[in-house]
mmCIF file of C-alpha atoms in Angstrom:
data_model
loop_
_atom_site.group_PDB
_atom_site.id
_atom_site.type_symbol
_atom_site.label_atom_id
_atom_site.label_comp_id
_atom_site.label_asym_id
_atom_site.label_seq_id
_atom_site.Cartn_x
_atom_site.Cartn_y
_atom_site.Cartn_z
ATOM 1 C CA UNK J 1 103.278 104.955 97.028
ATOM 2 C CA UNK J 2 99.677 106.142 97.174
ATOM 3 C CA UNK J 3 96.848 104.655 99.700
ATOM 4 C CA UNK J 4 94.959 101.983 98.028
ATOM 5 C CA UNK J 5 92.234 103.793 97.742
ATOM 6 C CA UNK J 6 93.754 106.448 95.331
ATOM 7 C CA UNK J 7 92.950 104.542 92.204
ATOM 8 C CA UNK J 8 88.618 104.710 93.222
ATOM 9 C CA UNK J 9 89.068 108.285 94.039
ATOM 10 C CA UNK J 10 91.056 109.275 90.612
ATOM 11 C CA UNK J 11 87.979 106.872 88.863
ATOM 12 C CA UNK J 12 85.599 109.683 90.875
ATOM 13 C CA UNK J 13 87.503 112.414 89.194
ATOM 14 C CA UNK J 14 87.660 111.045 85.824
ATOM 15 C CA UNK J 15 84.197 112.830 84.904
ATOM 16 C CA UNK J 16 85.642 116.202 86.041
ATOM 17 C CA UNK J 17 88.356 117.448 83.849
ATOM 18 C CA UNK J 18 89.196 120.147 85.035
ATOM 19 C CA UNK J 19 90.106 119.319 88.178
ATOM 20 C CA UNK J 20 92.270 115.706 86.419
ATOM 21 C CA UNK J 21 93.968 118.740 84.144
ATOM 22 C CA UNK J 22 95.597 120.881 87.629
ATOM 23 C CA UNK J 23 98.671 118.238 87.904
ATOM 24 C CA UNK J 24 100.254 120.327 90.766
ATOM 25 C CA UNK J 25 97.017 120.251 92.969
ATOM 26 C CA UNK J 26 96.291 116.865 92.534
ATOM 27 C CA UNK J 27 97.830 115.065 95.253
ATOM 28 C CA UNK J 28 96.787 118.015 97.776
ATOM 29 C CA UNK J 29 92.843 117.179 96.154
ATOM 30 C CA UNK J 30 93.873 113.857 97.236
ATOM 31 C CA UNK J 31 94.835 114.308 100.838
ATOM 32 C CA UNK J 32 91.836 116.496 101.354
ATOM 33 C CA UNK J 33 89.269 113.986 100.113
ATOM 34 C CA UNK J 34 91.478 111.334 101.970
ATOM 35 C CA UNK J 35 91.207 113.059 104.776
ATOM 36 C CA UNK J 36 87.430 112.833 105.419
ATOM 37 C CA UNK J 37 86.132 110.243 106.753
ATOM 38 C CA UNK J 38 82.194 109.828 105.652
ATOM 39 C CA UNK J 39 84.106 110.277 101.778
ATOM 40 C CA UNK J 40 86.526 107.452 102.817
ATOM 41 C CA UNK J 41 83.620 104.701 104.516
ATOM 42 C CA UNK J 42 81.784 105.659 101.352
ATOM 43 C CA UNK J 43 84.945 104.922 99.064
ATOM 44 C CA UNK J 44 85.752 101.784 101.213
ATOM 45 C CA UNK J 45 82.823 100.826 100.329
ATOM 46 C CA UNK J 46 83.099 101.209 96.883
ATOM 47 C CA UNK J 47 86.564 99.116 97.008
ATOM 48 C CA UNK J 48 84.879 96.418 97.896
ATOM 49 C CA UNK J 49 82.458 96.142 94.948
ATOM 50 C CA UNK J 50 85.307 97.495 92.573
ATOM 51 C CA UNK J 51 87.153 94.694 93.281
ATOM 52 C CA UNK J 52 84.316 92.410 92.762
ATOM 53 C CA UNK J 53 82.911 93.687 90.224
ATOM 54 C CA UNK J 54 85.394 91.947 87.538
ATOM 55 C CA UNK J 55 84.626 88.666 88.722
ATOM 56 C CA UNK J 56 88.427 88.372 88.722
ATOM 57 C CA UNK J 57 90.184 85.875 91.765
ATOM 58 C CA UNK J 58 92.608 83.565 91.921
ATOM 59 C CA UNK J 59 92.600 80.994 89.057
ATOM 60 C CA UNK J 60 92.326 76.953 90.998
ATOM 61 C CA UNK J 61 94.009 74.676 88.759
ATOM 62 C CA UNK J 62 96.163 76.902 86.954
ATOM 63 C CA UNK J 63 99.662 75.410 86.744
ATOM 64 C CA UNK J 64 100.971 77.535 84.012
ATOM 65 C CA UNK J 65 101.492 80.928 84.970
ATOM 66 C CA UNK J 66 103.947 83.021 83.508
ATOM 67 C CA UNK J 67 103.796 82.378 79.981
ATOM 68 C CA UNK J 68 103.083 86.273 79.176
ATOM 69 C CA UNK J 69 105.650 88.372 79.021
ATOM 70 C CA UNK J 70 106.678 90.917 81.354
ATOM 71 C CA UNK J 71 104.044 93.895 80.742
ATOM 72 C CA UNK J 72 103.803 97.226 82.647
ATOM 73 C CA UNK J 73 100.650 98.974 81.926
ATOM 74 C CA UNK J 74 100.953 102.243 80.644
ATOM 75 C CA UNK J 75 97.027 103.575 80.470
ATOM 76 C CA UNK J 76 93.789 102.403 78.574
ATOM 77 C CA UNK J 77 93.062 103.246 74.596
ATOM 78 C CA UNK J 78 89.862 104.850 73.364
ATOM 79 C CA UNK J 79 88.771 102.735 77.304
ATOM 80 C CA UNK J 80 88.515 99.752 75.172
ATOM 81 C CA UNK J 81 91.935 98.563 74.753
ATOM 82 C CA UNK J 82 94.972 98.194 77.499
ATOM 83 C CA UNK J 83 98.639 99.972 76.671
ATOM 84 C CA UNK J 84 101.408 97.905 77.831
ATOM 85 C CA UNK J 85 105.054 97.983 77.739
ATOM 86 C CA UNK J 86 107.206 94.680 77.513
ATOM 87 C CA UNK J 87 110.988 94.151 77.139
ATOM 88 C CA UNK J 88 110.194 93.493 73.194
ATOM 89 C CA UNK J 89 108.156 96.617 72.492
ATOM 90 C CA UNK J 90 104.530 97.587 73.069
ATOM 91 C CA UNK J 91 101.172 95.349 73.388
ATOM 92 C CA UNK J 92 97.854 96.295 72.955
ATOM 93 C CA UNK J 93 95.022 93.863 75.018
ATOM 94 C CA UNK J 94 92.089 93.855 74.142
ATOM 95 C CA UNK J 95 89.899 94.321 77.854
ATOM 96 C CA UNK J 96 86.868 91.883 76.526
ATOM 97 C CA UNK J 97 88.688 89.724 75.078
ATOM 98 C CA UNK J 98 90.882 89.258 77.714
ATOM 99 C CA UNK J 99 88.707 89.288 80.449
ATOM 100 C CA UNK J 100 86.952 86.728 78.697
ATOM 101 C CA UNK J 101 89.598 84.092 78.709
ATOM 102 C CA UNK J 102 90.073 85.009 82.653
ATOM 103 C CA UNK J 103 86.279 83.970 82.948
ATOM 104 C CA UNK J 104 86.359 81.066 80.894
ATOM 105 C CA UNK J 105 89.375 79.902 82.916
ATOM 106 C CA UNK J 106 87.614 80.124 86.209
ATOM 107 C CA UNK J 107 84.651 78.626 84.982
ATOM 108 C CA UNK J 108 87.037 75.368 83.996
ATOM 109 C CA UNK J 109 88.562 75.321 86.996
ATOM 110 C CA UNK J 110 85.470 75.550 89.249
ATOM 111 C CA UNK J 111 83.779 72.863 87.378
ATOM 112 C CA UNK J 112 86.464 70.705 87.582
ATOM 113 C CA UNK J 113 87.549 71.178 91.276
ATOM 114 C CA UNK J 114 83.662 71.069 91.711
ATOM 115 C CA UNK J 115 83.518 74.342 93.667
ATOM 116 C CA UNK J 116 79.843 76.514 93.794
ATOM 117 C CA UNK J 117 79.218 78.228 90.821
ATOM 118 C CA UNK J 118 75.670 79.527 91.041
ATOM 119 C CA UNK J 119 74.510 83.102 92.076
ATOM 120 C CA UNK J 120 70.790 82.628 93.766
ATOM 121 C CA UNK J 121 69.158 85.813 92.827
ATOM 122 C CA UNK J 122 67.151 88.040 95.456
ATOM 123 C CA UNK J 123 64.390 88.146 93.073
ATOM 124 C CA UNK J 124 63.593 85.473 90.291
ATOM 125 C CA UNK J 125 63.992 86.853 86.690
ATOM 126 C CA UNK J 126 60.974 85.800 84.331
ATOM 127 C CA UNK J 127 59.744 85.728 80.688
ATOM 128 C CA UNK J 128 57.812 84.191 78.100
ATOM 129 C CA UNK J 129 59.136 81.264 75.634
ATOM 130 C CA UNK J 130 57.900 80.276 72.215
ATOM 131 C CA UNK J 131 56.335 77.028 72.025
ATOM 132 C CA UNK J 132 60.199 76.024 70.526
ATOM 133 C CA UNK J 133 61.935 77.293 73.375
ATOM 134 C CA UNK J 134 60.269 75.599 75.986
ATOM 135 C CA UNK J 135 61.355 72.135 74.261
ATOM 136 C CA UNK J 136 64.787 72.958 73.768
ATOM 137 C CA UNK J 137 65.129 74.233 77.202
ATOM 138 C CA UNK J 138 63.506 70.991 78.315
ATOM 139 C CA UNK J 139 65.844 68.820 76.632
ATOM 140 C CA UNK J 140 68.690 71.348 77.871
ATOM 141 C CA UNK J 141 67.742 71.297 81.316
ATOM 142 C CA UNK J 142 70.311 69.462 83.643
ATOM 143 C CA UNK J 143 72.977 70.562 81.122
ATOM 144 C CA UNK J 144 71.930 73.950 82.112
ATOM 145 C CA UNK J 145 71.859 73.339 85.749
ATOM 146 C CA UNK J 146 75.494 71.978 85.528
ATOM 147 C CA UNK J 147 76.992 75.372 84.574
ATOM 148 C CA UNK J 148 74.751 77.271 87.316
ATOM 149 C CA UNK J 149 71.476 78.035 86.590
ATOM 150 C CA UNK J 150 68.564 77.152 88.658
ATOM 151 C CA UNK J 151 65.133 77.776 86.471
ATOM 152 C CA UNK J 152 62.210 76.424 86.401
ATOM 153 C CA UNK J 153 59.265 76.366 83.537
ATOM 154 C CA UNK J 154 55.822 77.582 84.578
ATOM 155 C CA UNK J 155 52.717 77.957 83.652
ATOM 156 C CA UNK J 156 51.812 80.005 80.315
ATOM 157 C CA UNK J 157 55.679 79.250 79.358
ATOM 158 C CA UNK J 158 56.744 81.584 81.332
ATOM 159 C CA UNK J 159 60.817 80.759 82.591
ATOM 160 C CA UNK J 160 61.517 81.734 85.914
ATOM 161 C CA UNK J 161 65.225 81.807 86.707
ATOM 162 C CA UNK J 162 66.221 81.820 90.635
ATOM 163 C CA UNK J 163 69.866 81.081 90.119
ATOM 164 C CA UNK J 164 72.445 82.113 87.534
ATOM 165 C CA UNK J 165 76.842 81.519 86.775
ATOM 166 C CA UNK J 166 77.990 83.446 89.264
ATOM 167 C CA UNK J 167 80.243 85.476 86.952
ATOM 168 C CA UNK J 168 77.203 86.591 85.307
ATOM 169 C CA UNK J 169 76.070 88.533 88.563
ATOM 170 C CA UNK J 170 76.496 91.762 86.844
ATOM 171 C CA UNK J 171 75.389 91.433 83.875
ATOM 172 C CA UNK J 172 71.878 90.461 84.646
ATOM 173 C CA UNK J 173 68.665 91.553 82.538
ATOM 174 C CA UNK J 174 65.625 89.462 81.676
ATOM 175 C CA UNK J 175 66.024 90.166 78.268
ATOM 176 C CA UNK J 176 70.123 89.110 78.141
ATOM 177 C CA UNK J 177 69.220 86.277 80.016
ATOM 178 C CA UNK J 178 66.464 85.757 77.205
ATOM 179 C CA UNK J 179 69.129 85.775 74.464
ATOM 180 C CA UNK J 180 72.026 83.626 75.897
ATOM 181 C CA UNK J 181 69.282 80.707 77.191
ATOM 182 C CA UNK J 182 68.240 80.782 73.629
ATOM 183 C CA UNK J 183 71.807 80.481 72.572
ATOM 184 C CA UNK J 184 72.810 77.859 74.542
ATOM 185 C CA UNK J 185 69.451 75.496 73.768
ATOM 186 C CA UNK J 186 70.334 76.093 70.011
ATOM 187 C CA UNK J 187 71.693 73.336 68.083
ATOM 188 C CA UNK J 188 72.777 74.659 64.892
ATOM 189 C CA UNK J 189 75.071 76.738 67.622
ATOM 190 C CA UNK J 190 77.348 73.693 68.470
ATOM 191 C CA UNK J 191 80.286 72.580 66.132
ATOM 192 C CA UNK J 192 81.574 68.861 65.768
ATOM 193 C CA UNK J 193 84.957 70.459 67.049
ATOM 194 C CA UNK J 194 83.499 71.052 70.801
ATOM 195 C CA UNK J 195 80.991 70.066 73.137
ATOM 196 C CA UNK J 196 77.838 71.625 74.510
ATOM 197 C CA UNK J 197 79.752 72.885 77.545
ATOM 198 C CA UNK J 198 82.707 74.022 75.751
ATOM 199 C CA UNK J 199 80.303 76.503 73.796
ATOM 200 C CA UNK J 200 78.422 76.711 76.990
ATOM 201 C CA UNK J 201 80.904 78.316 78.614
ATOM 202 C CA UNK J 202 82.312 80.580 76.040
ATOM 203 C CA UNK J 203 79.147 81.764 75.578
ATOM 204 C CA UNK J 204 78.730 82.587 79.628
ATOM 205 C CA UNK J 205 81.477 83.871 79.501
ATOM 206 C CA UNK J 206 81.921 86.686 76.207
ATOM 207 C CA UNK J 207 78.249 87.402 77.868
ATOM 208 C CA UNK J 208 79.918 88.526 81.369
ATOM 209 C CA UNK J 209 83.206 90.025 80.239
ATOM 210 C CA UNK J 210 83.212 93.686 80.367
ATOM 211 C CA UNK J 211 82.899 95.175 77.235
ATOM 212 C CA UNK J 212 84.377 98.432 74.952
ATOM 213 C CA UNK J 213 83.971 101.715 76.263
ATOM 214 C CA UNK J 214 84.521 100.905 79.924
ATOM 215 C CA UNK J 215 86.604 102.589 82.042
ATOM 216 C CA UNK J 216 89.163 100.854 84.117
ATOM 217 C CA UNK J 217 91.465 102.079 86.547
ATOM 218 C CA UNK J 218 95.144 101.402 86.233
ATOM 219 C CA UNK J 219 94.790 98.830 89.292
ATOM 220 C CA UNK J 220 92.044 96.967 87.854
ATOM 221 C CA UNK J 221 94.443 96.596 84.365
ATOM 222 C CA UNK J 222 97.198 95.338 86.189
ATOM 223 C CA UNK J 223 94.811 92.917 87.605
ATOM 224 C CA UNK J 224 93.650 91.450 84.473
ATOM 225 C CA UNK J 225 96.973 91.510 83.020
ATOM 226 C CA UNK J 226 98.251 89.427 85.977
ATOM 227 C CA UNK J 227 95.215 86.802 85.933
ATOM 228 C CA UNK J 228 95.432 86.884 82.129
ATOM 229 C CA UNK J 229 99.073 85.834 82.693
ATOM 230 C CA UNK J 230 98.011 82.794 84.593
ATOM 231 C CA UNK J 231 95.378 81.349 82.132
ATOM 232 C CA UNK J 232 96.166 78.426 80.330
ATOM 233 C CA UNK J 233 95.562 80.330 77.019
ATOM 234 C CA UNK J 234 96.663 83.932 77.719
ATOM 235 C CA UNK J 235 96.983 84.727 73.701
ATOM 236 C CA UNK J 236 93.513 84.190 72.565
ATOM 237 C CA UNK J 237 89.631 84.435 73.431
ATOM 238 C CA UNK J 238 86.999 82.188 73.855
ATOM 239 C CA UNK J 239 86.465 82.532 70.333
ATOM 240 C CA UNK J 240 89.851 82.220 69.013
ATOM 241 C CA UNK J 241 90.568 86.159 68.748
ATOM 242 C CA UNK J 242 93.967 86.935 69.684
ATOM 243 C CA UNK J 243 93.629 88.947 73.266
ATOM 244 C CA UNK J 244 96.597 90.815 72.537
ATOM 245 C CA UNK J 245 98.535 92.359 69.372
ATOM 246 C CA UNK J 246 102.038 93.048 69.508
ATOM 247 C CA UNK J 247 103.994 96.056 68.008
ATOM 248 C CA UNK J 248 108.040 95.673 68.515
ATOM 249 C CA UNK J 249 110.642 98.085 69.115
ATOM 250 C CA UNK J 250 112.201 98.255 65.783
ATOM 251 C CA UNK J 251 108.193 98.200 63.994
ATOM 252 C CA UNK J 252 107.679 101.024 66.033
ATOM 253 C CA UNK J 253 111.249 102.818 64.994
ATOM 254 C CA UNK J 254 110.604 101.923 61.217
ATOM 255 C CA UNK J 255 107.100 103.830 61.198
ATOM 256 C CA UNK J 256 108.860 106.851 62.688
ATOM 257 C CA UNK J 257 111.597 107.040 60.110
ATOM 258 C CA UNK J 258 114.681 106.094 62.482
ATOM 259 C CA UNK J 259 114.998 102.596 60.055
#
C-alpha cells in the first residue's frame, strides 16, 4: 500500500541508520519527504533511471514463463544474495548470476527478433592495441558489429568505440571495454561445445550484470525474480552456475533440532 516511490526514498535512507532504526516514525518520515515537491521531481527522477538502470524489460520470445516456483522475497543477504520464500522452503538467488541469465535472455531474443541492440555513445571511448590485438579485432570485426558495437581502428592502433550492447550502458570504462574486446577476439576462449556468439554473449552479458555488494531495493528483487521466472533457463547462469540454491522446510527443521 505505499506510493511507488517509497522503495527510492527507503534506498535514500539506507545510508542513515538511525533514522531506518525509529520503526514508529518511519512512515510519518515518509509522508513528510512525500510531501515536498522539489524532493519528489528529484525522486521521480530518480525512478526513472532506477528502473533502467537493470537493463531489465520484458523478455520477446519468451514462451516459457512460469517454470520457477512461487517465491516471495523476503530481503537481500550480505546485498549480494536474494532471500526468498517458496511453498517448499527457502531459496537463496544469487543477484549476478541471475541477472545474468535475464541479460543473456534479452540479448537472444533481440537478435533473433532482430530488434536494435546498440547504445551510440555521446563521446567515443578510445585506447591503444598491441600489434596482436589489432589483428584479432580485424578478423573479429563484423562478428563484433553483430552483437552491437560500432568501432573503428585508427591510426597508431588506437580503437575508437562509438557504439556499444546496449545492456552494457552502465557499465562503461575504457579499460572494461579493453578487457572484454580482448576476450571476445581470443581464440583459445571458445570451446567446440558453442559458438563465437554463444560465448559472445555470455561474456556481454556476466560483464553487465550487477555484481556482489550492491544494494537493491525490495522492488527491484521482485523484478528480477519475475523476469528470471520467464527465462528459458531460470536455474543456471551463463556459465552453468546454478542462479539459485534451495534449502527445504524439513532441511531447515533438521538443522534446528525439531527432526
Amino acid at each position: 500500500g505505499m506510493p511507488p516511490l517509497y522503495p527510492q526514498i527507503t534506498r535514500m535512507l539506507v545510508p542513515y541508520p538511525w533514522i531506518m532504526g525509529m520503526p514508529p516514525l518511519y512512515p510519518q518520515i515518509m509522508r513528510m519527504l512525500a510531501s515536498c515537491p522539489r524532493i519528489m521531481r528529484m525522486l521521480a527522477s530518480y525512478a526513472t533511471l532506477s528502473a533502467n538502470a537493470l537493463n531489465i524489460g520484458a523478455l520477446p520470445g519468451i514462451t516459457q514463463p512460469g517454470r520457477l516456483p512461487s517465491l516471495r522475497v523476503v530481503g537481500q543477504l550480505s546485498q549480494s544474495y536474494i532471500v526468498t520464500e517458496g511453498s517448499e522452503g527457502m531459496y537463496l538467488v544469487d543477484q549476478h548470476a541471475a541477472h545474468e541469465r535475464i541479460l543473456l535472455e534479452r540479448m537472444v531474443a533481440a537478435l533473433k527478433a532482430r530488434a536494435p541492440i546498440s547504445q551510440i555513445l555521446l563521446t567515443p571511448i578510445q585506447f591503444e592495441l598491441a600489434p596482436r590485438e589489432v589483428e584479432a579485432i580485424e578478423e573479429h570485426l563484423q562478428q563484433l558489429e553483430h552483437i552491437g558495437f560500432a568501432l573503428e581502428i585508427l591510426e597508431h592502433s588506437t580503437l575508437s568505440i562509438t557504439a556499444v550492447p546496449n545492456v552494457l550502458i552502465k557499465q562503461m570504462n575504457a579499460r572494461s571495454l579493453h578487457e572484454l574486446i580482448a576476450d571476445l577476439t581470443a581464440p583459445e576462449h571458445v570451446g567446440h561445445s558453442e559458438t563465437w556468439e554463444e560465448h559472445a554473449l555470455a561474456n556481454v552479458a556476466c560483464k553487465a550484470a550487477i555484481k556482489a555488494n550492491y544494494f537493491l531495493t525490495v522492488s527491484e528483487m521482485r523484478e528480477m525474480i519475475e523476469q528470471l521466472g520467464q527465462t528459458n533457463a531460470p536455474f543456471s547462469c551463463c556459465h552453468g552456475r546454478p542462479t539459485m540454491v534451495h534449502f527445504s522446510l524439513s532441511a531447515l527443521e533438521r538443522e534446528f533440532g525439531r527432526r
